[in-house]
GROMACS .gro file of C-alpha atoms in nm:
model
  350
    1MET     CA    1   9.815   2.206 -22.223
    2SER     CA    2   9.450   2.280 -22.277
    3LYS     CA    3   9.344   2.551 -22.519
    4ILE     CA    4   9.159   2.712 -22.228
    5TYR     CA    5   9.497   2.815 -22.088
    6GLU     CA    6   9.545   3.042 -22.387
    7THR     CA    7   9.203   3.210 -22.374
    8ALA     CA    8   9.117   3.176 -22.003
    9ILE     CA    9   8.842   3.406 -21.876
   10VAL     CA   10   8.765   3.458 -21.508
   11GLU     CA   11   8.394   3.516 -21.443
   12LYS     CA   12   8.325   3.623 -21.086
   13ARG     CA   13   8.002   3.717 -20.912
   14ASN     CA   14   7.997   4.063 -20.760
   15VAL     CA   15   7.890   3.924 -20.422
   16LEU     CA   16   8.194   3.694 -20.417
   17ASN     CA   17   8.423   3.982 -20.509
   18GLU     CA   18   8.279   4.200 -20.233
   19LEU     CA   19   8.339   3.944 -19.960
   20ARG     CA   20   8.601   4.033 -19.705
   21SER     CA   21   8.950   3.896 -19.758
   22ASN     CA   22   8.999   3.529 -19.674
   23ASN     CA   23   9.360   3.603 -19.579
   24MET     CA   24   9.483   3.439 -19.895
   25THR     CA   25   9.842   3.469 -20.003
   26VAL     CA   26   9.911   3.605 -20.349
   27GLN     CA   27   9.971   3.248 -20.466
   28GLU     CA   28   9.633   3.137 -20.329
   29LEU     CA   29   9.453   3.434 -20.485
   30ARG     CA   30   9.622   3.360 -20.815
   31PHE     CA   31   9.528   2.993 -20.785
   32PHE     CA   32   9.165   3.085 -20.714
   33SER     CA   33   9.158   3.301 -21.027
   34ILE     CA   34   9.300   3.010 -21.227
   35TYR     CA   35   9.039   2.778 -21.076
   36LEU     CA   36   8.759   3.017 -21.179
   37SER     CA   37   8.904   3.037 -21.529
   38ARG     CA   38   8.903   2.659 -21.559
   39ILE     CA   39   8.538   2.599 -21.463
   40ASN     CA   40   8.238   2.665 -21.686
   41PRO     CA   41   7.995   2.871 -21.473
   42TRP     CA   42   7.703   2.719 -21.666
   43ASP     CA   43   7.813   2.358 -21.628
   44LEU     CA   44   7.821   2.226 -21.272
   45SER     CA   45   8.005   1.913 -21.382
   46THR     CA   46   8.323   2.125 -21.420
   47ARG     CA   47   8.337   2.204 -21.047
   48ALA     CA   48   8.635   1.971 -20.988
   49VAL     CA   49   8.950   2.102 -21.157
   50ARG     CA   50   9.262   1.892 -21.206
   51PHE     CA   51   9.620   2.016 -21.246
   52PRO     CA   52   9.934   1.819 -21.327
   53ILE     CA   53  10.139   1.825 -21.008
   54GLU     CA   54  10.421   2.019 -21.170
   55ASP     CA   55  10.176   2.289 -21.283
   56PHE     CA   56  10.036   2.319 -20.931
   57GLN     CA   57  10.386   2.343 -20.789
   58ARG     CA   58  10.484   2.623 -21.024
   59ILE     CA   59  10.153   2.811 -20.995
   60MET     CA   60  10.194   2.815 -20.617
   61ASN     CA   61  10.561   2.911 -20.655
   62PHE     CA   62  10.699   2.636 -20.434
   63GLY     CA   63  11.074   2.660 -20.415
   64LYS     CA   64  11.087   2.295 -20.321
   65LEU     CA   65  10.812   2.037 -20.316
   66ASN     CA   66  10.753   1.752 -20.077
   67ILE     CA   67  10.458   1.593 -19.902
   68GLY     CA   68  10.478   1.845 -19.617
   69GLN     CA   69  10.462   2.131 -19.865
   70LEU     CA   70  10.168   1.976 -20.047
   71ARG     CA   71   9.975   1.910 -19.728
   72ALA     CA   72  10.037   2.263 -19.600
   73SER     CA   73   9.917   2.423 -19.924
   74THR     CA   74   9.611   2.203 -19.982
   75ASP     CA   75   9.510   2.222 -19.614
   76SER     CA   76   9.538   2.600 -19.635
   77LEU     CA   77   9.315   2.612 -19.944
   78LEU     CA   78   9.056   2.400 -19.762
   79THR     CA   79   9.041   2.646 -19.473
   80LYS     CA   80   8.946   2.950 -19.683
   81LEU     CA   81   8.609   3.076 -19.565
   82VAL     CA   82   8.347   3.315 -19.699
   83HIS     CA   83   8.100   3.505 -19.483
   84ILE     CA   84   7.764   3.584 -19.642
   85PRO     CA   85   7.571   3.861 -19.462
   86THR     CA   86   7.215   3.779 -19.353
   87GLU     CA   87   6.919   4.019 -19.366
   88ARG     CA   88   6.919   4.062 -18.987
   89GLY     CA   89   7.284   4.159 -18.957
   90GLY     CA   90   7.438   3.818 -18.903
   91TYR     CA   91   7.624   3.599 -19.147
   92THR     CA   92   7.661   3.247 -19.280
   93ALA     CA   93   8.013   3.109 -19.306
   94PHE     CA   94   8.137   2.819 -19.516
   95GLN     CA   95   8.443   2.698 -19.703
   96LEU     CA   96   8.523   2.778 -20.066
   97PHE     CA   97   8.656   2.428 -20.130
   98LYS     CA   98   8.554   2.094 -19.985
   99GLU     CA   99   8.817   1.852 -20.111
  100CYS     CA  100   9.171   1.837 -20.245
  101ARG     CA  101   9.325   1.524 -20.385
  102ILE     CA  102   9.689   1.441 -20.462
  103ASP     CA  103   9.700   1.116 -20.658
  104GLN     CA  104   9.810   0.938 -20.975
  105ASP     CA  105   9.600   0.899 -21.288
  106ASP     CA  106   9.572   0.580 -21.493
  107ASP     CA  107   9.896   0.668 -21.673
  108GLY     CA  108  10.086   0.706 -21.346
  109LYS     CA  109  10.101   1.086 -21.366
  110TRP     CA  110  10.070   1.276 -21.039
  111TYR     CA  111   9.798   1.542 -21.020
  112MET     CA  112   9.626   1.780 -20.780
  113GLU     CA  113   9.246   1.804 -20.800
  114ILE     CA  114   9.028   2.049 -20.612
  115ASP     CA  115   8.649   2.065 -20.578
  116ALA     CA  116   8.427   2.353 -20.467
  117HIS     CA  117   8.223   2.326 -20.149
  118ASP     CA  118   7.854   2.256 -20.208
  119LYS     CA  119   7.759   2.575 -20.020
  120ALA     CA  120   7.988   2.782 -20.245
  121LEU     CA  121   7.840   2.656 -20.573
  122PRO     CA  122   7.580   2.937 -20.601
  123LEU     CA  123   7.869   3.185 -20.588
  124MET     CA  124   8.047   3.018 -20.879
  125PHE     CA  125   7.779   2.862 -21.101
  126ASP     CA  126   7.449   2.945 -21.272
  127PHE     CA  127   7.453   3.319 -21.201
  128LYS     CA  128   7.253   3.521 -21.450
  129SER     CA  129   7.357   3.877 -21.364
  130HIS     CA  130   7.566   4.089 -21.128
  131TYR     CA  131   7.902   3.950 -21.227
  132PHE     CA  132   8.210   4.073 -21.407
  133LYS     CA  133   8.485   3.903 -21.600
  134TYR     CA  134   8.847   3.951 -21.692
  135GLU     CA  135   9.119   3.772 -21.883
  136LEU     CA  136   9.329   3.555 -21.656
  137TRP     CA  137   9.661   3.706 -21.763
  138ASN     CA  138   9.578   4.017 -21.560
  139ALA     CA  139   9.619   3.826 -21.234
  140LEU     CA  140   9.934   3.636 -21.322
  141ARG     CA  141  10.203   3.904 -21.300
  142LEU     CA  142  10.074   4.091 -20.997
  143LYS     CA  143  10.314   4.032 -20.712
  144SER     CA  144  10.114   4.083 -20.393
  145ALA     CA  145   9.774   3.992 -20.254
  146ASN     CA  146   9.694   4.364 -20.229
  147GLN     CA  147   9.756   4.409 -20.600
  148VAL     CA  148   9.539   4.114 -20.706
  149ARG     CA  149   9.252   4.224 -20.484
  150MET     CA  150   9.281   4.589 -20.591
  151TYR     CA  151   9.263   4.481 -20.954
  152GLU     CA  152   8.944   4.282 -20.896
  153ILE     CA  153   8.786   4.548 -20.674
  154LEU     CA  154   8.832   4.812 -20.946
  155LYS     CA  155   8.778   4.586 -21.247
  156GLN     CA  156   8.424   4.522 -21.124
  157TYR     CA  157   8.354   4.895 -21.172
  158GLU     CA  158   8.542   4.950 -21.497
  159SER     CA  159   8.225   5.000 -21.701
  160ILE     CA  160   8.112   5.271 -21.458
  161GLY     CA  161   8.458   5.428 -21.447
  162LYS     CA  162   8.436   5.542 -21.088
  163ARG     CA  163   8.408   5.393 -20.743
  164GLU     CA  164   8.398   5.567 -20.406
  165ILE     CA  165   8.481   5.336 -20.120
  166GLU     CA  166   8.516   5.382 -19.747
  167VAL     CA  167   8.876   5.352 -19.629
  168LYS     CA  168   8.767   5.104 -19.362
  169GLU     CA  169   8.588   4.892 -19.622
  170LEU     CA  170   8.884   4.902 -19.861
  171ARG     CA  171   9.118   4.784 -19.587
  172ALA     CA  172   8.881   4.495 -19.514
  173LEU     CA  173   8.850   4.399 -19.881
  174LEU     CA  174   9.229   4.404 -19.916
  175GLY     CA  175   9.280   4.206 -19.596
  176VAL     CA  176   9.474   4.488 -19.426
  177SER     CA  177   9.436   4.432 -19.052
  178ASP     CA  178   9.339   4.707 -18.809
  179HIS     CA  179   9.688   4.732 -18.660
  180GLU     CA  180   9.863   4.774 -18.995
  181TYR     CA  181   9.939   5.134 -19.096
  182SER     CA  182   9.785   5.253 -18.770
  183ASP     CA  183  10.071   5.452 -18.620
  184ARG     CA  184  10.159   5.820 -18.664
  185THR     CA  185  10.281   5.768 -19.020
  186GLY     CA  186  10.027   5.497 -19.097
  187TRP     CA  187   9.822   5.683 -19.357
  188SER     CA  188  10.123   5.808 -19.555
  189ASN     CA  189  10.262   5.452 -19.556
  190PHE     CA  190   9.924   5.312 -19.661
  191LYS     CA  191   9.915   5.553 -19.954
  192LYS     CA  192  10.270   5.469 -20.055
  193LYS     CA  193  10.281   5.094 -19.992
  194VAL     CA  194   9.924   5.006 -20.091
  195LEU     CA  195   9.752   5.271 -20.304
  196ASP     CA  196  10.052   5.398 -20.501
  197SER     CA  197  10.211   5.053 -20.525
  198CYS     CA  198   9.889   4.905 -20.665
  199GLN     CA  199   9.847   5.199 -20.901
  200GLN     CA  200  10.191   5.139 -21.052
  201ALA     CA  201  10.149   4.759 -21.068
  202LEU     CA  202   9.811   4.774 -21.243
  203LYS     CA  203   9.943   5.029 -21.492
  204GLU     CA  204  10.241   4.809 -21.576
  205THR     CA  205  10.079   4.465 -21.585
  206THR     CA  206   9.699   4.478 -21.636
  207ASP     CA  207   9.433   4.603 -21.873
  208ILE     CA  208   9.312   4.880 -21.639
  209CYS     CA  209   9.469   5.177 -21.467
  210PHE     CA  210   9.339   5.421 -21.209
  211THR     CA  211   9.384   5.752 -21.035
  212TYR     CA  212   9.240   5.840 -20.698
  213GLU     CA  213   9.155   6.135 -20.478
  214ARG     CA  214   9.026   6.204 -20.131
  215GLY     CA  215   8.651   6.161 -20.087
  216ARG     CA  216   8.471   6.230 -19.761
  217THR     CA  217   8.687   6.367 -19.481
  218GLY     CA  218   8.678   6.361 -19.103
  219ALA     CA  219   8.839   6.559 -18.826
  220GLY     CA  220   9.168   6.717 -18.926
  221GLY     CA  221   9.113   6.631 -19.292
  222ARG     CA  222   9.137   6.257 -19.226
  223TRP     CA  223   9.045   6.049 -19.531
  224LEU     CA  224   8.719   5.863 -19.469
  225SER     CA  225   8.666   5.752 -19.829
  226ILE     CA  226   8.862   5.733 -20.152
  227ILE     CA  227   8.730   5.807 -20.501
  228PHE     CA  228   8.887   5.587 -20.768
  229TYR     CA  229   8.872   5.676 -21.138
  230ILE     CA  230   8.912   5.362 -21.348
  231SER     CA  231   8.999   5.350 -21.718
  232ARG     CA  232   9.120   5.101 -21.975
  233ASN     CA  233   9.496   5.075 -21.997
  234GLU     CA  234   9.553   5.124 -22.368
  235GLU     CA  235   9.931   5.102 -22.333
  236TYR     CA  236   9.962   4.748 -22.202
  237ILE     CA  237   9.958   4.483 -22.472
  238ASP     CA  238  10.201   4.215 -22.348
  239GLN     CA  239   9.939   3.959 -22.252
  240LEU     CA  240  10.058   3.649 -22.072
  241THR     CA  241   9.904   3.304 -22.121
  242LEU     CA  242   9.893   3.054 -21.837
  243ASP     CA  243  10.125   2.830 -22.036
  244GLU     CA  244  10.382   3.111 -22.049
  245PHE     CA  245  10.334   3.194 -21.682
  246ILE     CA  246  10.394   2.834 -21.578
  247ASP     CA  247  10.699   2.811 -21.801
  248MET     CA  248  10.840   3.122 -21.631
  249GLN     CA  249  10.819   2.967 -21.283
  250PRO     CA  250  11.119   2.773 -21.149
  251LYS     CA  251  11.075   2.398 -21.158
  252SER     CA  252  11.165   2.207 -20.843
  253GLU     CA  253  11.397   1.912 -20.865
  254ILE     CA  254  11.161   1.734 -20.626
  255VAL     CA  255  10.885   1.731 -20.888
  256ASP     CA  256  11.076   1.480 -21.095
  257ALA     CA  257  11.086   1.247 -20.797
  258LEU     CA  258  10.712   1.287 -20.751
  259LEU     CA  259  10.649   1.210 -21.114
  260ASP     CA  260  10.866   0.901 -21.081
  261HIS     CA  261  10.646   0.776 -20.794
  262GLU     CA  262  10.909   0.836 -20.526
  263ILE     CA  263  10.713   1.046 -20.277
  264GLU     CA  264  10.800   0.830 -19.978
  265ASN     CA  265  11.165   0.815 -20.078
  266VAL     CA  266  11.176   1.194 -20.110
  267ILE     CA  267  11.037   1.237 -19.759
  268GLU     CA  268  11.271   0.983 -19.604
  269THR     CA  269  11.586   1.127 -19.760
  270LYS     CA  270  11.525   1.495 -19.679
  271GLU     CA  271  11.776   1.607 -19.421
  272ASN     CA  272  11.655   1.769 -19.100
  273ASP     CA  273  11.868   2.079 -19.149
  274TYR     CA  274  11.714   2.298 -18.881
  275GLY     CA  275  11.739   2.084 -18.569
  276SER     CA  276  11.374   1.987 -18.516
  277GLU     CA  277  11.078   1.860 -18.713
  278LEU     CA  278  10.889   2.188 -18.667
  279ALA     CA  279  11.186   2.408 -18.757
  280ASN     CA  280  11.253   2.193 -19.062
  281PHE     CA  281  10.888   2.222 -19.168
  282LEU     CA  282  10.886   2.601 -19.129
  283GLY     CA  283  11.229   2.649 -19.283
  284ARG     CA  284  11.146   2.461 -19.600
  285ASP     CA  285  10.775   2.531 -19.644
  286ALA     CA  286  10.729   2.885 -19.512
  287LEU     CA  287  11.076   3.040 -19.518
  288ASN     CA  288  11.192   2.877 -19.841
  289ASP     CA  289  11.541   2.803 -19.705
  290GLU     CA  290  11.619   3.176 -19.691
  291PHE     CA  291  11.762   3.183 -19.338
  292THR     CA  292  12.030   2.997 -19.145
  293SER     CA  293  11.952   2.712 -18.905
  294ASP     CA  294  11.995   2.937 -18.601
  295GLN     CA  295  11.773   3.205 -18.753
  296VAL     CA  296  11.501   2.952 -18.835
  297ARG     CA  297  11.500   2.828 -18.477
  298VAL     CA  298  11.461   3.187 -18.350
  299LEU     CA  299  11.174   3.246 -18.592
  300GLN     CA  300  11.016   2.918 -18.481
  301ASP     CA  301  11.022   3.030 -18.116
  302LEU     CA  302  10.874   3.370 -18.202
  303THR     CA  303  10.605   3.215 -18.421
  304MET     CA  304  10.503   2.977 -18.144
  305LYS     CA  305  10.433   3.285 -17.930
  306ALA     CA  306  10.240   3.456 -18.210
  307VAL     CA  307  10.033   3.144 -18.290
  308PRO     CA  308   9.923   3.005 -17.951
  309SER     CA  309   9.769   2.692 -18.103
  310HIS     CA  310  10.117   2.581 -18.221
  311ASP     CA  311   9.945   2.419 -18.517
  312HIS     CA  312  10.211   2.359 -18.782
  313ILE     CA  313   9.988   2.464 -19.072
  314GLU     CA  314   9.871   2.781 -18.896
  315MET     CA  315  10.230   2.868 -18.809
  316CYS     CA  316  10.342   2.809 -19.166
  317ASN     CA  317  10.058   3.023 -19.305
  318TYR     CA  318  10.132   3.295 -19.048
  319LEU     CA  319  10.498   3.311 -19.150
  320VAL     CA  320  10.406   3.317 -19.520
  321SER     CA  321  10.168   3.609 -19.458
  322GLN     CA  322  10.438   3.799 -19.264
  323ILE     CA  323  10.691   3.743 -19.542
  324ASN     CA  324  10.441   3.866 -19.802
  325LYS     CA  325  10.394   4.184 -19.598
  326MET     CA  326  10.769   4.221 -19.555
  327ASN     CA  327  10.819   4.188 -19.930
  328VAL     CA  328  10.602   4.496 -19.983
  329TYR     CA  329  10.858   4.699 -19.790
  330SER     CA  330  11.152   4.522 -19.960
  331PRO     CA  331  11.416   4.557 -19.686
  332LYS     CA  332  11.774   4.491 -19.789
  333LYS     CA  333  11.873   4.126 -19.793
  334GLU     CA  334  12.102   4.153 -19.493
  335LYS     CA  335  11.822   4.314 -19.287
  336ARG     CA  336  11.538   4.075 -19.369
  337PHE     CA  337  11.586   3.849 -19.066
  338SER     CA  338  11.581   4.132 -18.810
  339TYR     CA  339  11.295   4.300 -18.998
  340LEU     CA  340  11.086   3.981 -18.989
  341CYS     CA  341  11.161   3.930 -18.620
  342ARG     CA  342  11.043   4.283 -18.540
  343MET     CA  343  10.718   4.226 -18.733
  344ILE     CA  344  10.642   3.909 -18.534
  345GLU     CA  345  10.740   4.072 -18.202
  346THR     CA  346  10.501   4.359 -18.278
  347ASP     CA  347  10.219   4.107 -18.332
  348ILE     CA  348  10.304   3.938 -18.001
  349GLU     CA  349  10.302   4.268 -17.812
  350GLU     CA  350   9.963   4.362 -17.955
   0.00000   0.00000   0.00000
């Protein structure tokens, strides 16, 4: 492994940090942080970053790895967009990344390489001011997309020690949709599942901690803004290198086949456990073999209603996002299937 893994620093422009969520999973947010730690912001030639395939697999936390999994993950990374506001109230949209490559090097070793989109280069390179930085280990142990984004949102203001932010803006920065936490108990759940959960996670696993209080209020005492007080977390010293993080992730048995140049053989010998190509794709790549064949087929039918395009990648990404949200609530194992079904049915009804 490169020495940079041991001393990796993420340098991120404020404008990039303030962009609305790109609906990234926690794995994709973590991967983006790793990508930023691997480039040199003052050397454009470092824009393309290469990972050994087994490192990519473990960074993205793939339970099993095959060509379908790789295509789903790299296609998803290539669809991540940023929206830059214009002076007249509009915006310019473009992708963060322009190309992913899965290939073998001259020694026959499989790798994944990713390159930034030309339009995104000013957000990642040659910035002179208005940026912040953090050590990569802070993003590695956070367990949800909310936690990673909350860390970056507050880390940017650590030197000031305080940030007041509109609740609506915070929801947008975290990628919390309008219909989430919108019912009668929505605000109390938002405080518990997002604010308090992030507060505990950052205290336990990062170099900053925070407290918060109500800022501006509306009718009936409704919170319109939140004031965050940010300080250095002097108690946390167990820093994690990327090497250690990768070593902690489970290694798929399929990786060995990839490294032995048997990709096609792996695909051909995978059993179609779930009764259809689509169900098999979703069961292995989005649901991680958690549910039975009958349950996967039910989830496939529900997801087809929730994702009218019926695009396999969109359906896979949708299911992954729903599972990430479900994991925040941590229902008991025996209730996870019915819980996930209810979440999808709620989306369909809305």
